[in-house]
CSV table of C-alpha atoms in Angstrom, one decimal:
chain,number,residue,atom,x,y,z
A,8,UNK,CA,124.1,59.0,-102.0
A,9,UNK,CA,122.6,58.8,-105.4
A,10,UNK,CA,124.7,58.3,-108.1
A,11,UNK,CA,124.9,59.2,-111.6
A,12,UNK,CA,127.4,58.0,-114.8
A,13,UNK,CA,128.2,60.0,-118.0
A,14,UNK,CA,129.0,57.9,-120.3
A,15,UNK,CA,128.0,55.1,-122.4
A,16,UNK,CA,131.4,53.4,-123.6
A,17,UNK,CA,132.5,50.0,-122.2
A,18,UNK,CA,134.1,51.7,-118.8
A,19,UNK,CA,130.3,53.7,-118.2
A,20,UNK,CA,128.9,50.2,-118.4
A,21,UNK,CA,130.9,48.2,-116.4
A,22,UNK,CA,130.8,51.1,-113.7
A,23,UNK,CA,127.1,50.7,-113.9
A,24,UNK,CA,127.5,46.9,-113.3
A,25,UNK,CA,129.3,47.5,-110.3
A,26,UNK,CA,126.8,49.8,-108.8
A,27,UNK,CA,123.7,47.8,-109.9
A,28,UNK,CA,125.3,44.6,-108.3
A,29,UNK,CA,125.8,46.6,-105.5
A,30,UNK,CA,122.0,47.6,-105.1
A,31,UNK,CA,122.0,51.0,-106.0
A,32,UNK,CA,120.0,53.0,-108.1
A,33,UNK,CA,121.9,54.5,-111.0
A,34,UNK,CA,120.9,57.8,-113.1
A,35,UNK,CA,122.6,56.7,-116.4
A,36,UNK,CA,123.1,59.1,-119.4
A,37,UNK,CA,123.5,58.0,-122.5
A,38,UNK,CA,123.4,60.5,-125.7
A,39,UNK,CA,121.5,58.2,-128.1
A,40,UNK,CA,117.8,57.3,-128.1
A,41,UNK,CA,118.6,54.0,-130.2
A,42,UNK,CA,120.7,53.3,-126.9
A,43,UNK,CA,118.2,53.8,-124.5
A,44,UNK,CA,115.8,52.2,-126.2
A,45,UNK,CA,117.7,49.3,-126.3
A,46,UNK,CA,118.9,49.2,-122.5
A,47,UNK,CA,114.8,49.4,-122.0
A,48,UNK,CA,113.8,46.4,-124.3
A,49,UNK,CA,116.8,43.8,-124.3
A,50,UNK,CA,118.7,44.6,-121.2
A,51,UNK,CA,122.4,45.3,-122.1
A,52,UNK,CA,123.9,48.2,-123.9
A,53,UNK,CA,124.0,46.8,-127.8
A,54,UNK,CA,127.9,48.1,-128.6
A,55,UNK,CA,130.0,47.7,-125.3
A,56,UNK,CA,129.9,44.6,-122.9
A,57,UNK,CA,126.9,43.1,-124.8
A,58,UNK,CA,127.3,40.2,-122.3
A,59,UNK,CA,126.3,42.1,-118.8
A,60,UNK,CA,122.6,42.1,-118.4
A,61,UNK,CA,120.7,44.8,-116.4
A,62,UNK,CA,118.0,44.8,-114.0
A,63,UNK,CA,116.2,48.1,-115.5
A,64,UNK,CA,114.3,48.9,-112.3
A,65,UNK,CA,117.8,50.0,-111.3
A,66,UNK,CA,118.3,52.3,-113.9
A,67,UNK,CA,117.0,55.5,-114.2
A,68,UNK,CA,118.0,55.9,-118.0
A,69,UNK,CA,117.9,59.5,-120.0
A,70,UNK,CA,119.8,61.6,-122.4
A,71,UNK,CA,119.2,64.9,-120.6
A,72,UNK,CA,122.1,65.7,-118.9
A,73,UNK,CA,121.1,68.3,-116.4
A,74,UNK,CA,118.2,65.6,-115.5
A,75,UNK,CA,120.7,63.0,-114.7
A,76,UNK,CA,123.2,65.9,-112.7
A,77,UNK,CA,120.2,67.4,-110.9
A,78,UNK,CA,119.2,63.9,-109.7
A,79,UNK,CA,122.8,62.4,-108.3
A,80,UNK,CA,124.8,63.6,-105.3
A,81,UNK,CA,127.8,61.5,-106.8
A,82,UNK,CA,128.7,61.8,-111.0
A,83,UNK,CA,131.1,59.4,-112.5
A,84,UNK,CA,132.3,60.9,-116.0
A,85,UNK,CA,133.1,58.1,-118.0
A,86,UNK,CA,133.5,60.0,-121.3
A,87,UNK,CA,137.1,59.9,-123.7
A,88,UNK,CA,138.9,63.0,-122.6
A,89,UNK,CA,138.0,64.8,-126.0
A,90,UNK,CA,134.1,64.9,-126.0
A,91,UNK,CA,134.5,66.3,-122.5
A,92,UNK,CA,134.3,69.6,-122.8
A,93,UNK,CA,131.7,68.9,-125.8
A,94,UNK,CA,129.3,66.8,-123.3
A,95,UNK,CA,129.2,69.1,-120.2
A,96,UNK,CA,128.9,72.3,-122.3
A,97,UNK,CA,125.5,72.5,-122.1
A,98,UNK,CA,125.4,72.6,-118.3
A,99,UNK,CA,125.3,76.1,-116.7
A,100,UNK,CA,128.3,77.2,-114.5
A,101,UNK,CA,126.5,76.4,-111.3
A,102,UNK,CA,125.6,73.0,-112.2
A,103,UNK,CA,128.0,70.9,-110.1
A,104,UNK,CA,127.9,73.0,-106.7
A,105,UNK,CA,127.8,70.5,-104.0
A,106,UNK,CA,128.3,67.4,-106.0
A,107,UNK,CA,131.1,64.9,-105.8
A,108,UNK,CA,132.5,64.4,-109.2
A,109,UNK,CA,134.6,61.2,-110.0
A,110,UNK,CA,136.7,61.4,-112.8
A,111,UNK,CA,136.8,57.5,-114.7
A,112,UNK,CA,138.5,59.2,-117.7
A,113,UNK,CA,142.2,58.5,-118.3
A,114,UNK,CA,143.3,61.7,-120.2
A,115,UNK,CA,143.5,65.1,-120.2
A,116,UNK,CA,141.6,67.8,-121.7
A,117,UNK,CA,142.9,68.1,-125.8
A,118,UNK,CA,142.7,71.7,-126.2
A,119,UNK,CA,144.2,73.0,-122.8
A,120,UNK,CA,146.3,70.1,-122.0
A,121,UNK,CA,144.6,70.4,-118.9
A,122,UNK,CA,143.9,68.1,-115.9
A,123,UNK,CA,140.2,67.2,-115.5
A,124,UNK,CA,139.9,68.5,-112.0
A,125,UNK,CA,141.7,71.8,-113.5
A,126,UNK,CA,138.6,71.9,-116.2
A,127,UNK,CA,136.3,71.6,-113.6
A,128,UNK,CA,137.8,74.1,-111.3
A,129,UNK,CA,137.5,76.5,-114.5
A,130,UNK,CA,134.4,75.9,-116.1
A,131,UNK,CA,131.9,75.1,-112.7
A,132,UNK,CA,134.1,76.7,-109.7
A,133,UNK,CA,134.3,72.2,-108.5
A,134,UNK,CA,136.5,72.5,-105.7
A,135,UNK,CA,139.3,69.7,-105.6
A,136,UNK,CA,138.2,68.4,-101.8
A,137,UNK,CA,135.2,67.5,-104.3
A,138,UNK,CA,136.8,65.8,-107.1
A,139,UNK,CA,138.0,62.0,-106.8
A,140,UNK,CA,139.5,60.1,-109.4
A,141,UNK,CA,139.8,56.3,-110.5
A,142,UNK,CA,142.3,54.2,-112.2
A,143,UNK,CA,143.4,50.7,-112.4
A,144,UNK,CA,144.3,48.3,-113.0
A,145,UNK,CA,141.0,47.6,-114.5
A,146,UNK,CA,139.4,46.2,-117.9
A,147,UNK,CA,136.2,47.0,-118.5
A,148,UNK,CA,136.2,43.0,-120.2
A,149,UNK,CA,137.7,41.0,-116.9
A,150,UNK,CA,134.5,43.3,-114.3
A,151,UNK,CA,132.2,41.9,-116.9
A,152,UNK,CA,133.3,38.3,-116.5
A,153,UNK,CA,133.5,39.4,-112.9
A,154,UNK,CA,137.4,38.2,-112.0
A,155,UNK,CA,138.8,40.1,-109.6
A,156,UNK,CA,140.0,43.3,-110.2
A,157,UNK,CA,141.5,45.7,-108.1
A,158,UNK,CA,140.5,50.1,-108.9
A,159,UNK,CA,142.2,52.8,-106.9
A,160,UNK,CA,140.3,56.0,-105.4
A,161,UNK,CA,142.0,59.0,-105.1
A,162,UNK,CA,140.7,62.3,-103.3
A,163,UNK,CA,142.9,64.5,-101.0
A,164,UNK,CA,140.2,63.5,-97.9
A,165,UNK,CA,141.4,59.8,-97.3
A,166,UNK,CA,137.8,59.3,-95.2
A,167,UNK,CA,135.8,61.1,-97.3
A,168,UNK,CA,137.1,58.9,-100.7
A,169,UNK,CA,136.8,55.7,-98.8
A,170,UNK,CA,133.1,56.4,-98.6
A,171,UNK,CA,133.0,56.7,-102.3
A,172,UNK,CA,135.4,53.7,-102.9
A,173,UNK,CA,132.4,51.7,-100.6
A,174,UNK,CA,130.2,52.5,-103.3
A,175,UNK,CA,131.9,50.6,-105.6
A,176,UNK,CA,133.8,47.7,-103.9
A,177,UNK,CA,132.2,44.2,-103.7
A,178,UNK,CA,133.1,40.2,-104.2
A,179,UNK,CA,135.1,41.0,-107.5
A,180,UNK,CA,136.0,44.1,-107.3
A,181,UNK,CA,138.5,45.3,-104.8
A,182,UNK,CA,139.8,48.8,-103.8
A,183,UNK,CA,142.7,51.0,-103.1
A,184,UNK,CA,142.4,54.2,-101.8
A,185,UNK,CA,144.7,57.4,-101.4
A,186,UNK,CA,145.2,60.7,-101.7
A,187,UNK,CA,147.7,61.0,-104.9
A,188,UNK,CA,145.0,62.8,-107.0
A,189,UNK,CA,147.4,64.4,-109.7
A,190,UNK,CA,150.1,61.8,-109.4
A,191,UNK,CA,147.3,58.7,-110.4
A,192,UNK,CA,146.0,61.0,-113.1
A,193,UNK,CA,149.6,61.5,-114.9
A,194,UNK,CA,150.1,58.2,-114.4
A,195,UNK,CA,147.1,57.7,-116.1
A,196,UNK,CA,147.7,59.3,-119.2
A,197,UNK,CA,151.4,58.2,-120.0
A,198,UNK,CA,150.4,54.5,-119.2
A,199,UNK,CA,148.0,55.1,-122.7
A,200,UNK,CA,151.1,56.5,-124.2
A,201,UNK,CA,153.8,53.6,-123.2
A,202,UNK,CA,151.0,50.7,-124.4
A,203,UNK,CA,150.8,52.8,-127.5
A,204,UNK,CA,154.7,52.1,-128.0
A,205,UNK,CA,154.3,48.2,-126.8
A,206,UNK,CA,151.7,47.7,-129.2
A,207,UNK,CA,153.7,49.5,-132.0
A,208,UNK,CA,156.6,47.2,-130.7
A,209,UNK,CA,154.7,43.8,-130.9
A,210,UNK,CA,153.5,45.0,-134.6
A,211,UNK,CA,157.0,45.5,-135.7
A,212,UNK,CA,157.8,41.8,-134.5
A,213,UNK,CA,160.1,42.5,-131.2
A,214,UNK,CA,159.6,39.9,-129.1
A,215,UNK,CA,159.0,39.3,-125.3
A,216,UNK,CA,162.8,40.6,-124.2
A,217,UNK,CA,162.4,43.6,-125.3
A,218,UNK,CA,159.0,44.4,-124.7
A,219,UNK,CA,160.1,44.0,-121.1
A,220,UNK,CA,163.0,46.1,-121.4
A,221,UNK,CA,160.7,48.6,-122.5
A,222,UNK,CA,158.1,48.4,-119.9
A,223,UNK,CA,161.2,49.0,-117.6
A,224,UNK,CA,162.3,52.1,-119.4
A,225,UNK,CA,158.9,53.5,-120.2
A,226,UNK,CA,158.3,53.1,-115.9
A,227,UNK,CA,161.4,55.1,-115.5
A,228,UNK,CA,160.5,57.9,-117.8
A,229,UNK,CA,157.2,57.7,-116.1
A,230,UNK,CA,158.7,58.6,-112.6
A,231,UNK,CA,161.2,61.4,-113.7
A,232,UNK,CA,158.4,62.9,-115.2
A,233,UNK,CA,156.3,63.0,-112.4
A,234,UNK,CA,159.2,64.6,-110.5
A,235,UNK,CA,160.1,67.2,-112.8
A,236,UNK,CA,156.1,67.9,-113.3
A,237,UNK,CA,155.9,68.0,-109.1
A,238,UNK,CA,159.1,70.7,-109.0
A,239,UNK,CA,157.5,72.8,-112.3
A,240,UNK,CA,154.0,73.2,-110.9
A,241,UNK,CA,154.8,73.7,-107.0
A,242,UNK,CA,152.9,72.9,-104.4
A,243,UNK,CA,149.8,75.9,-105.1
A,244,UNK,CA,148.8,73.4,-108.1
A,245,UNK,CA,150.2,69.6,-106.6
A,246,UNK,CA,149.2,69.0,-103.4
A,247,UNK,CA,152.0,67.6,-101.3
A,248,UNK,CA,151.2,63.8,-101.4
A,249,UNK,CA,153.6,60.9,-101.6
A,250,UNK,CA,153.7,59.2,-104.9
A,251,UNK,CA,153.9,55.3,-104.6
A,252,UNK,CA,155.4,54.6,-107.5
A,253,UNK,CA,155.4,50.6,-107.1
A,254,UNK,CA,151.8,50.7,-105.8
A,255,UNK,CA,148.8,49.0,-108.2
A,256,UNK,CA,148.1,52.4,-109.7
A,257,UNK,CA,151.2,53.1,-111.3
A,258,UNK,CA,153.2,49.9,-112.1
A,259,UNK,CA,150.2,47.7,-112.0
A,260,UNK,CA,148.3,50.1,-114.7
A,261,UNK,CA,151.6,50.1,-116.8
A,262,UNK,CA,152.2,46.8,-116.9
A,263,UNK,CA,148.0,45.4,-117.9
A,264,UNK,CA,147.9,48.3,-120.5
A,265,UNK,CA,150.6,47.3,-122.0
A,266,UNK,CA,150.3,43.7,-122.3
A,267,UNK,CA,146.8,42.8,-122.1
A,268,UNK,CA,144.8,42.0,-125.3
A,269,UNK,CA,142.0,43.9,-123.7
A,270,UNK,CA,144.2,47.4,-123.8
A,271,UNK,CA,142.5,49.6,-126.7
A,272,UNK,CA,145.9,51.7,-127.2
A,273,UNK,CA,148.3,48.6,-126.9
A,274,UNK,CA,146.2,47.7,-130.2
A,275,UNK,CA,145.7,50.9,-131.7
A,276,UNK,CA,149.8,51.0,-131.7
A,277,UNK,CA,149.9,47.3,-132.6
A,278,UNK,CA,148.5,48.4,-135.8
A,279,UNK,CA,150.1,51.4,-136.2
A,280,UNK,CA,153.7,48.8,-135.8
A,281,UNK,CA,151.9,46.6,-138.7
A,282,UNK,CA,151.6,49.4,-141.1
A,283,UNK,CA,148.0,51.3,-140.6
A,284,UNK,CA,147.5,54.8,-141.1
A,285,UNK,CA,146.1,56.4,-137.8
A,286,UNK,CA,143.0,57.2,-139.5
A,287,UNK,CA,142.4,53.3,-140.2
A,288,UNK,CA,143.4,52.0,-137.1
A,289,UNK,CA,141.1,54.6,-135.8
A,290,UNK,CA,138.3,53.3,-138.4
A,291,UNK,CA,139.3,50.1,-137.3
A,292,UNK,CA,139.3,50.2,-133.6
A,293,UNK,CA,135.9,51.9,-133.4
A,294,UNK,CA,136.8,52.9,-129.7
A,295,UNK,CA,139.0,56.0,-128.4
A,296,UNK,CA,142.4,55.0,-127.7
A,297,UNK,CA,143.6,58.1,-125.0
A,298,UNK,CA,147.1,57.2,-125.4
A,299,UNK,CA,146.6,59.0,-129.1
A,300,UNK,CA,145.8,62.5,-127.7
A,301,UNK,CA,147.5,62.3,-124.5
A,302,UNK,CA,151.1,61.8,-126.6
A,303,UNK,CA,149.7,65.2,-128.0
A,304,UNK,CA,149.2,66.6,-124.9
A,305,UNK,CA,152.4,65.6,-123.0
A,306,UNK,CA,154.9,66.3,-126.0
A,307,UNK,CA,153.2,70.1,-125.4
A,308,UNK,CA,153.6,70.1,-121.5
A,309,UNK,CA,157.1,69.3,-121.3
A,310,UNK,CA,158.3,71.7,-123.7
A,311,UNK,CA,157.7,73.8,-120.2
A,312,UNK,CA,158.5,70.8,-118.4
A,313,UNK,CA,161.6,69.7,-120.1
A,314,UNK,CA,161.7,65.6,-118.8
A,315,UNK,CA,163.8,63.2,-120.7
A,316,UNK,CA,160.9,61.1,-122.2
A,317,UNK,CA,162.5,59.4,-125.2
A,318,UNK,CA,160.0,56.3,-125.8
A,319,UNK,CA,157.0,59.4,-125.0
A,320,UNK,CA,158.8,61.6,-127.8
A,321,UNK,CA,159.3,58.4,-130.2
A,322,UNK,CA,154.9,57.4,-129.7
A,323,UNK,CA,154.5,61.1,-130.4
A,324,UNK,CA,156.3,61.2,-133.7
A,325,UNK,CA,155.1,58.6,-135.0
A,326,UNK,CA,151.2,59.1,-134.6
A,327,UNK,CA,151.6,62.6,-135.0
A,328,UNK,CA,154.5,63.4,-137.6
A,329,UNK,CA,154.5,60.6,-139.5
A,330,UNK,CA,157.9,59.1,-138.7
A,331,UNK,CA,158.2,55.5,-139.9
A,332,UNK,CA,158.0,53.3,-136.6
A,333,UNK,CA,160.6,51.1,-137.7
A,334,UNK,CA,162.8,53.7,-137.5
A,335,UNK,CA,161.7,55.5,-134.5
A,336,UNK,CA,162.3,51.9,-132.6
A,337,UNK,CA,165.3,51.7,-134.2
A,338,UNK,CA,166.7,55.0,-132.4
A,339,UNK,CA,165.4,53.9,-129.0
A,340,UNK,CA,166.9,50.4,-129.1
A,341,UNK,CA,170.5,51.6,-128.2
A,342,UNK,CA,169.4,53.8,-125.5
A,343,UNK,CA,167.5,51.3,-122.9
A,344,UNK,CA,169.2,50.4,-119.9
């Protein structure tokens, strides 16, 4: 199978690592020129993982998209959640008939507050038995140094994503399959929210104790979501699947995002915590935290869903109404169990 990544952030290029390691051939678009250029003539991409060198005979390298569709059998979409829609517009409806699409993204669409398998579905008829999705608990940082990592496949054919997980699995990089494809994804996206509110914690000075007893909560509120989302939406739209709630792609996701330095949102909230405007942390950061519009986008689904997501609803408020953090924290402390 030929493969093909969208994407040119530091998760596009440690996917690309993995694959190149691994012998293939990789169809690699990348929007800018300057980028390209660069890949050609020194080896590395010049703003993510500058330390992971490329063989360039195994890259097929180009910033026309439908070149890079038309040539894959397998696309990995390794772009943030809200240059999505943005990215694949210029492809015609048809343009993903008979391809397997992996989703690497850990959000959901802004506008619709959609799932990205439900965009697909919408915009280029992708069936789901075609759609597979991964999630951690990865850094892009730790697959560039190459220490073992573990990434968990999801597609509702268990066979069928084991193939794809062979594509990418190798001496340091383990993986998980299963067939939990919305389950992972939620998990996904409230993960980005909870390392928002640890970071935001750690900037306001709490320590270790109650970090932990946040995490705790935060894994709670993560699971009694899930159910009431499972109950709202029925089976038509969530496939009957068990969720595994202790397994590496729920708690072990939770816990690295929210602790490790390498987590983009546990540092966009760490600075929100120290007093930055969201614009300047997002000046600052120069990367796309998800956590930031997925708080948008699960505050609006579960005014249908109606979960009890205090520490969701506090991360919301304070990135997207202003409220002071120090107070918001202060309203959640007496609640935690």
């Amino acid at each position: 199978m030929s493969t093909g990544i969208i994407g040119s952030g530091s998760w596009a290029t440690a996917l690309a690592k993995i694959l190149t390691d691994n012998g293939q051939q990789v169809n690699w678009w990348i929007r800018s020129e300057d980028t390209i250029r660069h890949l050609q003539q020194r080896h590395h991409n010049k703003h993510y993982l500058t330390s992971v060198y490329f063989d360039t005979h195994q890259l097929n390298l180009s910033n026309r998209l439908h070149e890079v569709v038309a040539n894959s059998d397998v696309l990995v979409l390794a772009v943030p959640s809200a240059f999505l829609e943005e990215v694949l517009a210029v492809l015609p409806p048809e343009a993903l008939q008979h391809k397997k699409v992996i989703s690497a993204i850990k959000g959901l669409v802004p506008e619709s507050n959609q799932f990205i398998n439900e965009y697909l579905a919408d915009d280029f008829g992708l069936p789901l038995e075609q759609y597979f999705t991964i999630t951690g608990p990865c850094h892009a940082e730790e697959v560039a140094n190459e220490k073992l990592s573990y990434l968990t496949f999801s597609g509702l054919q268990l066979e069928e994503t084991q193939n794809i997980a062979d594509l990418f699995t190798n001496s340091y990089l383990q993986t998980i399959v299963n067939n939990d494809v919305i389950g992972v994804q939620l998990a996904a996206v409230l993960k980005n929210i909870y390392a928002m509110g640890a970071g935001i914690a750690h900037g306001l000075e709490y320590g270790d104790n109650f970090l932990s007893v946040l995490i705790t909560n935060c894994f709670r509120e993560m699971q009694h979501f899930l159910e009431k989302y499972t109950t709202w939406a029925g089976p038509v739209h969530m496939p009957v699947t068990q969720h595994n709630y202790n397994a590496s792609a729920y708690l072990g996701d939770l816990l690295v995002t929210c602790y490790s330095l390498h987590s983009r949102n546990r540092t966009f909230g760490n600075m929100i915590g120290k007093g930055y405007s969201v614009k300047a942390a997002q000046l600052e950061l120069n990367m796309v935290a998800e956590g930031y519009y997925a708080s948008k986008c699960i505050f609006e689904m579960n005014h249908e869903i109606g979960a009890y997501m205090p520490v969701a609803r506090a991360v919301y408020a304070v990135l997207w109404e202003q409220l002071n953090a120090e107070e918001a924290f202060l309203a959640l402390e007496k609640g935690f169990v």
